[in-house]
Amino acid sequence: MSALFASLRSIDFKSLALAALDIVVVAYILYRLILLAKGRRAWQILIGIGVFFLLLLLSDWLELVTLNWLLRSVTPLGPVAIVILLYPELREVLERLGRLDFWGAPLSAARQENITETVEAIVTAATLLSARKTGVLIVLARETGLDDVIATGTVLDAGVTPELLTTIFYSGTALHDGAVILRNGRIVAAGCTLPLSDAPNIATNVHMRHRAAMGVSENSDAVVVIVSEETGTISLSIGGKLDRGLKPELLREKLLTAFGKGVKKALPRLSLTRRVKEIDKETSAL
C-alpha cells in the first residue's frame, strides 16, 4: 500500500492535466474543422491529400523507386499548394474561429430585443408570399455584419413589418429581385446580391435562389429565409445547410432558436391566417 501511495505522489498531476487538456482541445478543433469541411470542395481536396500520402507510403514500402522519388520531389511544394487550393476555406475558418457558433456556443440575442417581433413579421410575410408563389430571400445577420453584401444593394434602414416585406418582394417593384438584409431588428438594405454556394453535393433541383441562400450562410453565420417562386415552399438555410418544406410554426421555432430565444407558445393559426388575409387585402389594393 505504501508503494502505491509513493507511486501516486510521484505522478505530476499538473502535467498530466495539461496534456489531457491539450489533447481534448486539439481533438475538438479537428472535429469542428471536419464538420466545417464535410460536404464542400475542401473535403475532396483533403481526401486527395490523404491519397497522395498513402501513395507515398506504399511506393516506399513496395520499393517503387521512380514513383517514390517523384512524389517526394513534389512534397516540398505541398504547403504552398494547400494554401492556394484552400484559400477560401482557410479564410472562412479564420473568420469562424472568432465566432461563438464555431465553438458550439449558442448565439445571444441580447442585442436584438425585438427579435420576437421581427420573427413574427418574417413568418407572416413568408406565409403570404408563399401562397402567392412569390420568390423571397431574407437574410438575418447575426455576428457577421455582412457589410460587403449590403454594399451591393439599396440601403433602406427601415423597421421590419410584414407590409414592407411583402411590398419589397412584390414583382412590380425595383427591389424584388434580390435579397433583403436584416440586422438588429431593422431592414438595412434590399435588392442585394448574394454569393452562390460552390458545394459539390448540391442537388440538381436546388435553384439559384436557394444556392445564393446557402452561399451566404456558408460564408457567414447569417440565417436565410427562402420562398420558392416555382412551388411556394418555405425553406431555411443556416451554416450552408438547407431545410426545406417548413410550415409557418416550424419556421418561427427555428428562427427563434437560431437567435438564442426560448421558443414561446405559437400564435393561434386563426390569428396568423387573419393577419395574412388583412395584409393580402392591403397589398392587393395598391
PDB file of C-alpha atoms in Angstrom:
ATOM      1  CA  MET A   1       0.000   0.000   0.000  1.00  0.00           C
ATOM      2  CA  SER A   2       2.833   2.383   0.862  1.00  0.00           C
ATOM      3  CA  ALA A   3       4.405   1.672  -2.544  1.00  0.00           C
ATOM      4  CA  LEU A   4       1.114   2.600  -4.205  1.00  0.00           C
ATOM      5  CA  PHE A   5       0.926   5.923  -2.322  1.00  0.00           C
ATOM      6  CA  ALA A   6       4.557   6.588  -3.207  1.00  0.00           C
ATOM      7  CA  SER A   7       3.808   5.981  -6.882  1.00  0.00           C
ATOM      8  CA  LEU A   8       0.795   8.309  -6.771  1.00  0.00           C
ATOM      9  CA  ARG A   9       2.856  11.037  -5.114  1.00  0.00           C
ATOM     10  CA  SER A  10       5.464  10.755  -7.849  1.00  0.00           C
ATOM     11  CA  ILE A  11       2.902  11.483 -10.562  1.00  0.00           C
ATOM     12  CA  ASP A  12       2.921  15.056 -11.800  1.00  0.00           C
ATOM     13  CA  PHE A  13      -0.850  15.633 -11.919  1.00  0.00           C
ATOM     14  CA  LYS A  14      -0.423  19.162 -13.258  1.00  0.00           C
ATOM     15  CA  SER A  15       1.491  17.950 -16.332  1.00  0.00           C
ATOM     16  CA  LEU A  16      -0.997  15.108 -16.768  1.00  0.00           C
ATOM     17  CA  ALA A  17      -3.960  17.505 -16.640  1.00  0.00           C
ATOM     18  CA  LEU A  18      -2.307  19.896 -19.112  1.00  0.00           C
ATOM     19  CA  ALA A  19      -1.557  17.041 -21.501  1.00  0.00           C
ATOM     20  CA  ALA A  20      -5.166  15.846 -21.300  1.00  0.00           C
ATOM     21  CA  LEU A  21      -6.426  19.391 -21.894  1.00  0.00           C
ATOM     22  CA  ASP A  22      -4.078  19.737 -24.859  1.00  0.00           C
ATOM     23  CA  ILE A  23      -5.401  16.522 -26.425  1.00  0.00           C
ATOM     24  CA  VAL A  24      -9.051  17.458 -25.827  1.00  0.00           C
ATOM     25  CA  VAL A  25      -8.651  20.966 -27.332  1.00  0.00           C
ATOM     26  CA  VAL A  26      -6.837  19.684 -30.426  1.00  0.00           C
ATOM     27  CA  ALA A  27      -9.384  16.876 -30.897  1.00  0.00           C
ATOM     28  CA  TYR A  28     -12.300  19.299 -30.583  1.00  0.00           C
ATOM     29  CA  ILE A  29     -10.770  21.778 -33.070  1.00  0.00           C
ATOM     30  CA  LEU A  30     -10.155  18.955 -35.559  1.00  0.00           C
ATOM     31  CA  TYR A  31     -13.737  17.764 -35.048  1.00  0.00           C
ATOM     32  CA  ARG A  32     -15.144  21.242 -35.751  1.00  0.00           C
ATOM     33  CA  LEU A  33     -12.884  21.631 -38.805  1.00  0.00           C
ATOM     34  CA  ILE A  34     -14.041  18.279 -40.195  1.00  0.00           C
ATOM     35  CA  LEU A  35     -17.681  19.333 -39.733  1.00  0.00           C
ATOM     36  CA  LEU A  36     -16.888  22.609 -41.476  1.00  0.00           C
ATOM     37  CA  ALA A  37     -15.187  20.936 -44.460  1.00  0.00           C
ATOM     38  CA  LYS A  38     -17.521  17.966 -44.859  1.00  0.00           C
ATOM     39  CA  GLY A  39     -19.671  18.117 -47.971  1.00  0.00           C
ATOM     40  CA  ARG A  40     -17.713  21.002 -49.510  1.00  0.00           C
ATOM     41  CA  ARG A  41     -14.942  21.339 -52.093  1.00  0.00           C
ATOM     42  CA  ALA A  42     -12.350  21.313 -49.295  1.00  0.00           C
ATOM     43  CA  TRP A  43     -13.424  17.806 -48.311  1.00  0.00           C
ATOM     44  CA  GLN A  44     -12.469  16.401 -51.734  1.00  0.00           C
ATOM     45  CA  ILE A  45      -9.124  18.248 -51.576  1.00  0.00           C
ATOM     46  CA  LEU A  46      -8.368  16.808 -48.129  1.00  0.00           C
ATOM     47  CA  ILE A  47      -9.220  13.317 -49.377  1.00  0.00           C
ATOM     48  CA  GLY A  48      -6.874  13.878 -52.329  1.00  0.00           C
ATOM     49  CA  ILE A  49      -4.064  14.904 -49.939  1.00  0.00           C
ATOM     50  CA  GLY A  50      -4.667  11.747 -47.916  1.00  0.00           C
ATOM     51  CA  VAL A  51      -4.475   9.615 -51.077  1.00  0.00           C
ATOM     52  CA  PHE A  52      -1.208  11.372 -52.025  1.00  0.00           C
ATOM     53  CA  PHE A  53       0.456  10.485 -48.713  1.00  0.00           C
ATOM     54  CA  LEU A  54      -0.929   6.946 -48.902  1.00  0.00           C
ATOM     55  CA  LEU A  55       0.705   6.525 -52.324  1.00  0.00           C
ATOM     56  CA  LEU A  56       3.930   7.943 -50.898  1.00  0.00           C
ATOM     57  CA  LEU A  57       3.992   5.331 -48.114  1.00  0.00           C
ATOM     58  CA  LEU A  58       3.007   2.478 -50.441  1.00  0.00           C
ATOM     59  CA  SER A  59       5.648   3.396 -53.009  1.00  0.00           C
ATOM     60  CA  ASP A  60       8.285   3.371 -50.258  1.00  0.00           C
ATOM     61  CA  TRP A  61       7.054   0.044 -48.851  1.00  0.00           C
ATOM     62  CA  LEU A  62       6.820  -1.616 -52.291  1.00  0.00           C
ATOM     63  CA  GLU A  63      10.174  -0.088 -53.290  1.00  0.00           C
ATOM     64  CA  LEU A  64       8.776   1.669 -56.345  1.00  0.00           C
ATOM     65  CA  VAL A  65      11.816   3.894 -56.614  1.00  0.00           C
ATOM     66  CA  THR A  66      10.764   6.124 -59.515  1.00  0.00           C
ATOM     67  CA  LEU A  67       7.257   6.793 -58.186  1.00  0.00           C
ATOM     68  CA  ASN A  68       8.587   7.413 -54.673  1.00  0.00           C
ATOM     69  CA  TRP A  69      11.214   9.847 -55.998  1.00  0.00           C
ATOM     70  CA  LEU A  70       8.552  11.724 -57.992  1.00  0.00           C
ATOM     71  CA  LEU A  71       6.200  12.011 -55.022  1.00  0.00           C
ATOM     72  CA  ARG A  72       8.998  13.130 -52.685  1.00  0.00           C
ATOM     73  CA  SER A  73      10.046  15.770 -55.228  1.00  0.00           C
ATOM     74  CA  VAL A  74       6.530  17.236 -55.194  1.00  0.00           C
ATOM     75  CA  THR A  75       6.124  17.096 -51.400  1.00  0.00           C
ATOM     76  CA  PRO A  76       8.067  20.356 -50.594  1.00  0.00           C
ATOM     77  CA  LEU A  77       5.571  22.280 -52.721  1.00  0.00           C
ATOM     78  CA  GLY A  78       2.683  20.876 -50.658  1.00  0.00           C
ATOM     79  CA  PRO A  79       2.228  23.711 -48.136  1.00  0.00           C
ATOM     80  CA  VAL A  80       2.099  26.373 -50.852  1.00  0.00           C
ATOM     81  CA  ALA A  81      -0.285  24.277 -52.970  1.00  0.00           C
ATOM     82  CA  ILE A  82      -2.583  23.698 -49.981  1.00  0.00           C
ATOM     83  CA  VAL A  83      -2.775  27.423 -49.214  1.00  0.00           C
ATOM     84  CA  ILE A  84      -3.614  28.211 -52.857  1.00  0.00           C
ATOM     85  CA  LEU A  85      -6.203  25.447 -53.222  1.00  0.00           C
ATOM     86  CA  LEU A  86      -7.858  26.011 -49.846  1.00  0.00           C
ATOM     87  CA  TYR A  87      -7.631  29.813 -49.697  1.00  0.00           C
ATOM     88  CA  PRO A  88     -11.432  30.428 -49.492  1.00  0.00           C
ATOM     89  CA  GLU A  89     -11.838  27.701 -46.879  1.00  0.00           C
ATOM     90  CA  LEU A  90      -8.864  28.907 -44.799  1.00  0.00           C
ATOM     91  CA  ARG A  91     -10.279  32.423 -44.846  1.00  0.00           C
ATOM     92  CA  GLU A  92     -13.635  31.096 -43.683  1.00  0.00           C
ATOM     93  CA  VAL A  93     -12.010  29.030 -40.914  1.00  0.00           C
ATOM     94  CA  LEU A  94     -10.133  32.055 -39.549  1.00  0.00           C
ATOM     95  CA  GLU A  95     -13.363  34.045 -39.616  1.00  0.00           C
ATOM     96  CA  ARG A  96     -15.330  31.312 -37.858  1.00  0.00           C
ATOM     97  CA  LEU A  97     -12.698  30.903 -35.158  1.00  0.00           C
ATOM     98  CA  GLY A  98     -13.739  34.325 -33.900  1.00  0.00           C
ATOM     99  CA  ARG A  99     -17.429  33.431 -33.776  1.00  0.00           C
ATOM    100  CA  LEU A 100     -19.269  31.727 -30.950  1.00  0.00           C
ATOM    101  CA  ASP A 101     -21.105  29.258 -33.170  1.00  0.00           C
ATOM    102  CA  PHE A 102     -17.811  27.610 -34.252  1.00  0.00           C
ATOM    103  CA  TRP A 103     -17.185  26.558 -30.639  1.00  0.00           C
ATOM    104  CA  GLY A 104     -20.717  25.221 -30.256  1.00  0.00           C
ATOM    105  CA  ALA A 105     -21.905  28.087 -28.054  1.00  0.00           C
ATOM    106  CA  PRO A 106     -25.399  29.496 -28.635  1.00  0.00           C
ATOM    107  CA  LEU A 107     -25.636  32.980 -30.059  1.00  0.00           C
ATOM    108  CA  SER A 108     -27.165  35.512 -27.747  1.00  0.00           C
ATOM    109  CA  ALA A 109     -29.989  37.712 -28.943  1.00  0.00           C
ATOM    110  CA  ALA A 110     -29.372  40.322 -26.267  1.00  0.00           C
ATOM    111  CA  ARG A 111     -28.543  42.925 -28.916  1.00  0.00           C
ATOM    112  CA  GLN A 112     -31.877  42.261 -30.622  1.00  0.00           C
ATOM    113  CA  GLU A 113     -34.523  42.947 -28.046  1.00  0.00           C
ATOM    114  CA  ASN A 114     -37.254  42.928 -30.681  1.00  0.00           C
ATOM    115  CA  ILE A 115     -36.198  39.660 -32.347  1.00  0.00           C
ATOM    116  CA  THR A 116     -39.555  38.073 -31.479  1.00  0.00           C
ATOM    117  CA  GLU A 117     -41.435  40.841 -33.301  1.00  0.00           C
ATOM    118  CA  THR A 118     -39.014  40.570 -36.223  1.00  0.00           C
ATOM    119  CA  VAL A 119     -39.560  36.814 -36.461  1.00  0.00           C
ATOM    120  CA  GLU A 120     -43.342  37.253 -36.387  1.00  0.00           C
ATOM    121  CA  ALA A 121     -43.139  39.797 -39.223  1.00  0.00           C
ATOM    122  CA  ILE A 122     -40.980  37.424 -41.287  1.00  0.00           C
ATOM    123  CA  VAL A 123     -43.241  34.423 -40.676  1.00  0.00           C
ATOM    124  CA  THR A 124     -46.346  36.429 -41.614  1.00  0.00           C
ATOM    125  CA  ALA A 125     -44.748  37.807 -44.792  1.00  0.00           C
ATOM    126  CA  ALA A 126     -43.321  34.420 -45.786  1.00  0.00           C
ATOM    127  CA  THR A 127     -46.727  32.757 -45.318  1.00  0.00           C
ATOM    128  CA  LEU A 128     -48.447  35.328 -47.523  1.00  0.00           C
ATOM    129  CA  LEU A 129     -45.768  35.313 -50.226  1.00  0.00           C
ATOM    130  CA  SER A 130     -45.645  31.513 -50.169  1.00  0.00           C
ATOM    131  CA  ALA A 131     -49.357  31.397 -51.009  1.00  0.00           C
ATOM    132  CA  ARG A 132     -48.689  33.790 -53.911  1.00  0.00           C
ATOM    133  CA  LYS A 133     -45.613  31.832 -55.056  1.00  0.00           C
ATOM    134  CA  THR A 134     -43.508  34.963 -54.859  1.00  0.00           C
ATOM    135  CA  GLY A 135     -39.747  34.480 -54.615  1.00  0.00           C
ATOM    136  CA  VAL A 136     -38.244  35.644 -51.306  1.00  0.00           C
ATOM    137  CA  LEU A 137     -34.705  35.949 -49.888  1.00  0.00           C
ATOM    138  CA  ILE A 138     -34.500  37.371 -46.362  1.00  0.00           C
ATOM    139  CA  VAL A 139     -31.058  37.349 -44.716  1.00  0.00           C
ATOM    140  CA  LEU A 140     -30.891  37.829 -40.936  1.00  0.00           C
ATOM    141  CA  ALA A 141     -27.394  38.888 -39.846  1.00  0.00           C
ATOM    142  CA  ARG A 142     -26.057  37.635 -36.530  1.00  0.00           C
ATOM    143  CA  GLU A 143     -22.414  38.265 -35.550  1.00  0.00           C
ATOM    144  CA  THR A 144     -21.116  38.785 -39.094  1.00  0.00           C
ATOM    145  CA  GLY A 145     -22.134  42.270 -40.251  1.00  0.00           C
ATOM    146  CA  LEU A 146     -22.466  41.439 -43.995  1.00  0.00           C
ATOM    147  CA  ASP A 147     -21.324  44.942 -44.992  1.00  0.00           C
ATOM    148  CA  ASP A 148     -19.914  43.621 -48.284  1.00  0.00           C
ATOM    149  CA  VAL A 149     -23.309  42.138 -49.190  1.00  0.00           C
ATOM    150  CA  ILE A 150     -25.184  45.269 -48.090  1.00  0.00           C
ATOM    151  CA  ALA A 151     -22.979  47.352 -50.405  1.00  0.00           C
ATOM    152  CA  THR A 152     -24.424  45.507 -53.421  1.00  0.00           C
ATOM    153  CA  GLY A 153     -27.992  46.664 -52.723  1.00  0.00           C
ATOM    154  CA  THR A 154     -30.022  49.738 -51.824  1.00  0.00           C
ATOM    155  CA  VAL A 155     -29.783  50.995 -48.244  1.00  0.00           C
ATOM    156  CA  LEU A 156     -33.189  51.386 -46.558  1.00  0.00           C
ATOM    157  CA  ASP A 157     -32.770  51.414 -42.746  1.00  0.00           C
ATOM    158  CA  ALA A 158     -36.439  50.754 -42.048  1.00  0.00           C
ATOM    159  CA  GLY A 159     -38.454  48.882 -39.458  1.00  0.00           C
ATOM    160  CA  VAL A 160     -39.375  45.242 -40.107  1.00  0.00           C
ATOM    161  CA  THR A 161     -43.075  44.851 -40.875  1.00  0.00           C
ATOM    162  CA  PRO A 162     -44.957  42.250 -42.928  1.00  0.00           C
ATOM    163  CA  GLU A 163     -46.407  45.012 -45.101  1.00  0.00           C
ATOM    164  CA  LEU A 164     -42.988  46.386 -46.050  1.00  0.00           C
ATOM    165  CA  LEU A 165     -41.508  42.937 -46.718  1.00  0.00           C
ATOM    166  CA  THR A 166     -44.399  41.915 -48.983  1.00  0.00           C
ATOM    167  CA  THR A 167     -44.167  45.242 -50.816  1.00  0.00           C
ATOM    168  CA  ILE A 168     -40.408  44.869 -51.412  1.00  0.00           C
ATOM    169  CA  PHE A 169     -40.809  41.381 -52.901  1.00  0.00           C
ATOM    170  CA  TYR A 170     -43.848  42.306 -54.992  1.00  0.00           C
ATOM    171  CA  SER A 171     -42.922  41.597 -58.614  1.00  0.00           C
ATOM    172  CA  GLY A 172     -43.725  45.148 -59.691  1.00  0.00           C
ATOM    173  CA  THR A 173     -41.071  46.786 -57.500  1.00  0.00           C
ATOM    174  CA  ALA A 174     -37.475  47.546 -58.476  1.00  0.00           C
ATOM    175  CA  LEU A 175     -36.001  45.725 -55.450  1.00  0.00           C
ATOM    176  CA  HIS A 176     -37.921  42.448 -55.645  1.00  0.00           C
ATOM    177  CA  ASP A 177     -35.225  40.516 -57.492  1.00  0.00           C
ATOM    178  CA  GLY A 178     -32.617  40.449 -54.737  1.00  0.00           C
ATOM    179  CA  ALA A 179     -32.118  39.726 -51.052  1.00  0.00           C
ATOM    180  CA  VAL A 180     -33.292  41.787 -48.091  1.00  0.00           C
ATOM    181  CA  ILE A 181     -30.732  42.130 -45.282  1.00  0.00           C
ATOM    182  CA  LEU A 182     -31.988  42.415 -41.695  1.00  0.00           C
ATOM    183  CA  ARG A 183     -29.707  43.451 -38.851  1.00  0.00           C
ATOM    184  CA  ASN A 184     -30.526  44.431 -35.271  1.00  0.00           C
ATOM    185  CA  GLY A 185     -34.248  44.385 -35.950  1.00  0.00           C
ATOM    186  CA  ARG A 186     -34.038  46.717 -38.968  1.00  0.00           C
ATOM    187  CA  ILE A 187     -34.216  46.269 -42.733  1.00  0.00           C
ATOM    188  CA  VAL A 188     -30.745  47.514 -43.640  1.00  0.00           C
ATOM    189  CA  ALA A 189     -30.842  47.020 -47.400  1.00  0.00           C
ATOM    190  CA  ALA A 190     -32.810  45.415 -50.231  1.00  0.00           C
ATOM    191  CA  GLY A 191     -32.026  44.216 -53.728  1.00  0.00           C
ATOM    192  CA  CYS A 192     -28.703  42.746 -52.558  1.00  0.00           C
ATOM    193  CA  THR A 193     -26.647  40.185 -54.481  1.00  0.00           C
ATOM    194  CA  LEU A 194     -25.583  37.062 -52.583  1.00  0.00           C
ATOM    195  CA  PRO A 195     -22.617  34.771 -53.324  1.00  0.00           C
ATOM    196  CA  LEU A 196     -23.585  31.387 -54.771  1.00  0.00           C
ATOM    197  CA  SER A 197     -22.628  28.198 -52.964  1.00  0.00           C
ATOM    198  CA  ASP A 198     -19.873  26.138 -54.600  1.00  0.00           C
ATOM    199  CA  ALA A 199     -20.597  22.995 -52.579  1.00  0.00           C
ATOM    200  CA  PRO A 200     -20.158  19.970 -54.885  1.00  0.00           C
ATOM    201  CA  ASN A 201     -23.033  17.904 -53.489  1.00  0.00           C
ATOM    202  CA  ILE A 202     -25.943  20.286 -54.123  1.00  0.00           C
ATOM    203  CA  ALA A 203     -28.919  18.522 -55.708  1.00  0.00           C
ATOM    204  CA  THR A 204     -29.897  19.466 -59.241  1.00  0.00           C
ATOM    205  CA  ASN A 205     -33.342  20.616 -58.072  1.00  0.00           C
ATOM    206  CA  VAL A 206     -31.791  23.355 -55.905  1.00  0.00           C
ATOM    207  CA  HIS A 207     -32.200  26.533 -57.944  1.00  0.00           C
ATOM    208  CA  MET A 208     -30.291  29.828 -57.944  1.00  0.00           C
ATOM    209  CA  ARG A 209     -32.246  31.474 -55.112  1.00  0.00           C
ATOM    210  CA  HIS A 210     -31.547  28.576 -52.778  1.00  0.00           C
ATOM    211  CA  ARG A 211     -27.894  28.355 -53.909  1.00  0.00           C
ATOM    212  CA  ALA A 212     -27.498  32.021 -53.049  1.00  0.00           C
ATOM    213  CA  ALA A 213     -29.013  31.444 -49.604  1.00  0.00           C
ATOM    214  CA  MET A 214     -26.655  28.538 -48.993  1.00  0.00           C
ATOM    215  CA  GLY A 215     -23.714  30.611 -50.243  1.00  0.00           C
ATOM    216  CA  VAL A 216     -24.203  33.493 -47.801  1.00  0.00           C
ATOM    217  CA  SER A 217     -24.869  31.109 -44.905  1.00  0.00           C
ATOM    218  CA  GLU A 218     -21.660  29.219 -45.756  1.00  0.00           C
ATOM    219  CA  ASN A 219     -19.576  32.400 -45.743  1.00  0.00           C
ATOM    220  CA  SER A 220     -21.158  33.885 -42.606  1.00  0.00           C
ATOM    221  CA  ASP A 221     -23.319  32.989 -39.615  1.00  0.00           C
ATOM    222  CA  ALA A 222     -26.405  34.523 -41.246  1.00  0.00           C
ATOM    223  CA  VAL A 223     -29.840  32.887 -41.176  1.00  0.00           C
ATOM    224  CA  VAL A 224     -31.647  32.963 -44.528  1.00  0.00           C
ATOM    225  CA  VAL A 225     -35.374  32.534 -45.201  1.00  0.00           C
ATOM    226  CA  ILE A 226     -36.282  31.487 -48.735  1.00  0.00           C
ATOM    227  CA  VAL A 227     -39.609  31.178 -50.527  1.00  0.00           C
ATOM    228  CA  SER A 228     -39.549  29.341 -53.838  1.00  0.00           C
ATOM    229  CA  GLU A 229     -41.027  31.145 -56.820  1.00  0.00           C
ATOM    230  CA  GLU A 230     -41.828  27.828 -58.515  1.00  0.00           C
ATOM    231  CA  THR A 231     -43.506  25.937 -55.663  1.00  0.00           C
ATOM    232  CA  GLY A 232     -44.081  28.476 -52.881  1.00  0.00           C
ATOM    233  CA  THR A 233     -42.139  26.223 -50.489  1.00  0.00           C
ATOM    234  CA  ILE A 234     -40.613  27.945 -47.439  1.00  0.00           C
ATOM    235  CA  SER A 235     -37.012  26.994 -46.642  1.00  0.00           C
ATOM    236  CA  LEU A 236     -34.323  27.990 -44.149  1.00  0.00           C
ATOM    237  CA  SER A 237     -30.550  27.976 -44.647  1.00  0.00           C
ATOM    238  CA  ILE A 238     -28.083  28.000 -41.727  1.00  0.00           C
ATOM    239  CA  GLY A 239     -24.408  27.081 -41.921  1.00  0.00           C
ATOM    240  CA  GLY A 240     -24.634  26.181 -45.607  1.00  0.00           C
ATOM    241  CA  LYS A 241     -27.379  23.615 -44.979  1.00  0.00           C
ATOM    242  CA  LEU A 242     -30.867  23.868 -46.464  1.00  0.00           C
ATOM    243  CA  ASP A 243     -34.022  22.901 -44.557  1.00  0.00           C
ATOM    244  CA  ARG A 244     -36.947  22.784 -46.985  1.00  0.00           C
ATOM    245  CA  GLY A 245     -40.714  22.478 -46.758  1.00  0.00           C
ATOM    246  CA  LEU A 246     -41.205  24.371 -43.486  1.00  0.00           C
ATOM    247  CA  LYS A 247     -44.623  25.235 -42.087  1.00  0.00           C
ATOM    248  CA  PRO A 248     -45.053  28.709 -40.505  1.00  0.00           C
ATOM    249  CA  GLU A 249     -44.976  27.300 -36.956  1.00  0.00           C
ATOM    250  CA  LEU A 250     -41.745  25.367 -37.577  1.00  0.00           C
ATOM    251  CA  LEU A 251     -40.162  28.368 -39.315  1.00  0.00           C
ATOM    252  CA  ARG A 252     -40.938  30.528 -36.279  1.00  0.00           C
ATOM    253  CA  GLU A 253     -39.476  27.924 -33.921  1.00  0.00           C
ATOM    254  CA  LYS A 254     -36.241  27.541 -35.905  1.00  0.00           C
ATOM    255  CA  LEU A 255     -35.738  31.316 -36.224  1.00  0.00           C
ATOM    256  CA  LEU A 256     -36.183  31.904 -32.506  1.00  0.00           C
ATOM    257  CA  THR A 257     -33.843  29.017 -31.696  1.00  0.00           C
ATOM    258  CA  ALA A 258     -31.202  30.372 -34.104  1.00  0.00           C
ATOM    259  CA  PHE A 259     -31.131  33.645 -32.163  1.00  0.00           C
ATOM    260  CA  GLY A 260     -30.960  32.031 -28.739  1.00  0.00           C
ATOM    261  CA  LYS A 261     -34.524  32.905 -27.776  1.00  0.00           C
ATOM    262  CA  GLY A 262     -36.722  30.447 -25.954  1.00  0.00           C
ATOM    263  CA  VAL A 263     -39.485  29.146 -28.172  1.00  0.00           C
ATOM    264  CA  LYS A 264     -42.682  30.720 -26.951  1.00  0.00           C
ATOM    265  CA  LYS A 265     -46.134  29.377 -27.486  1.00  0.00           C
ATOM    266  CA  ALA A 266     -47.017  29.807 -31.128  1.00  0.00           C
ATOM    267  CA  LEU A 267     -49.735  32.224 -32.114  1.00  0.00           C
ATOM    268  CA  PRO A 268     -53.045  30.549 -32.904  1.00  0.00           C
ATOM    269  CA  ARG A 269     -53.290  29.511 -36.551  1.00  0.00           C
ATOM    270  CA  LEU A 270     -56.511  31.512 -36.920  1.00  0.00           C
ATOM    271  CA  SER A 271     -54.704  34.686 -35.790  1.00  0.00           C
ATOM    272  CA  LEU A 272     -51.891  34.193 -38.311  1.00  0.00           C
ATOM    273  CA  THR A 273     -54.383  33.418 -41.083  1.00  0.00           C
ATOM    274  CA  ARG A 274     -56.400  36.556 -40.302  1.00  0.00           C
ATOM    275  CA  ARG A 275     -53.231  38.672 -40.277  1.00  0.00           C
ATOM    276  CA  VAL A 276     -52.152  37.264 -43.640  1.00  0.00           C
ATOM    277  CA  LYS A 277     -55.586  37.989 -45.130  1.00  0.00           C
ATOM    278  CA  GLU A 278     -55.501  41.579 -43.856  1.00  0.00           C
ATOM    279  CA  ILE A 279     -52.098  42.218 -45.430  1.00  0.00           C
ATOM    280  CA  ASP A 280     -53.196  40.484 -48.622  1.00  0.00           C
ATOM    281  CA  LYS A 281     -56.150  42.870 -48.934  1.00  0.00           C
ATOM    282  CA  GLU A 282     -53.964  45.898 -48.239  1.00  0.00           C
ATOM    283  CA  THR A 283     -51.296  44.966 -50.785  1.00  0.00           C
ATOM    284  CA  SER A 284     -53.842  43.880 -53.407  1.00  0.00           C
ATOM    285  CA  ALA A 285     -55.468  47.295 -53.218  1.00  0.00           C
ATOM    286  CA  LEU A 286     -52.172  49.022 -54.165  1.00  0.00           C
TER     287      LEU A 286
END
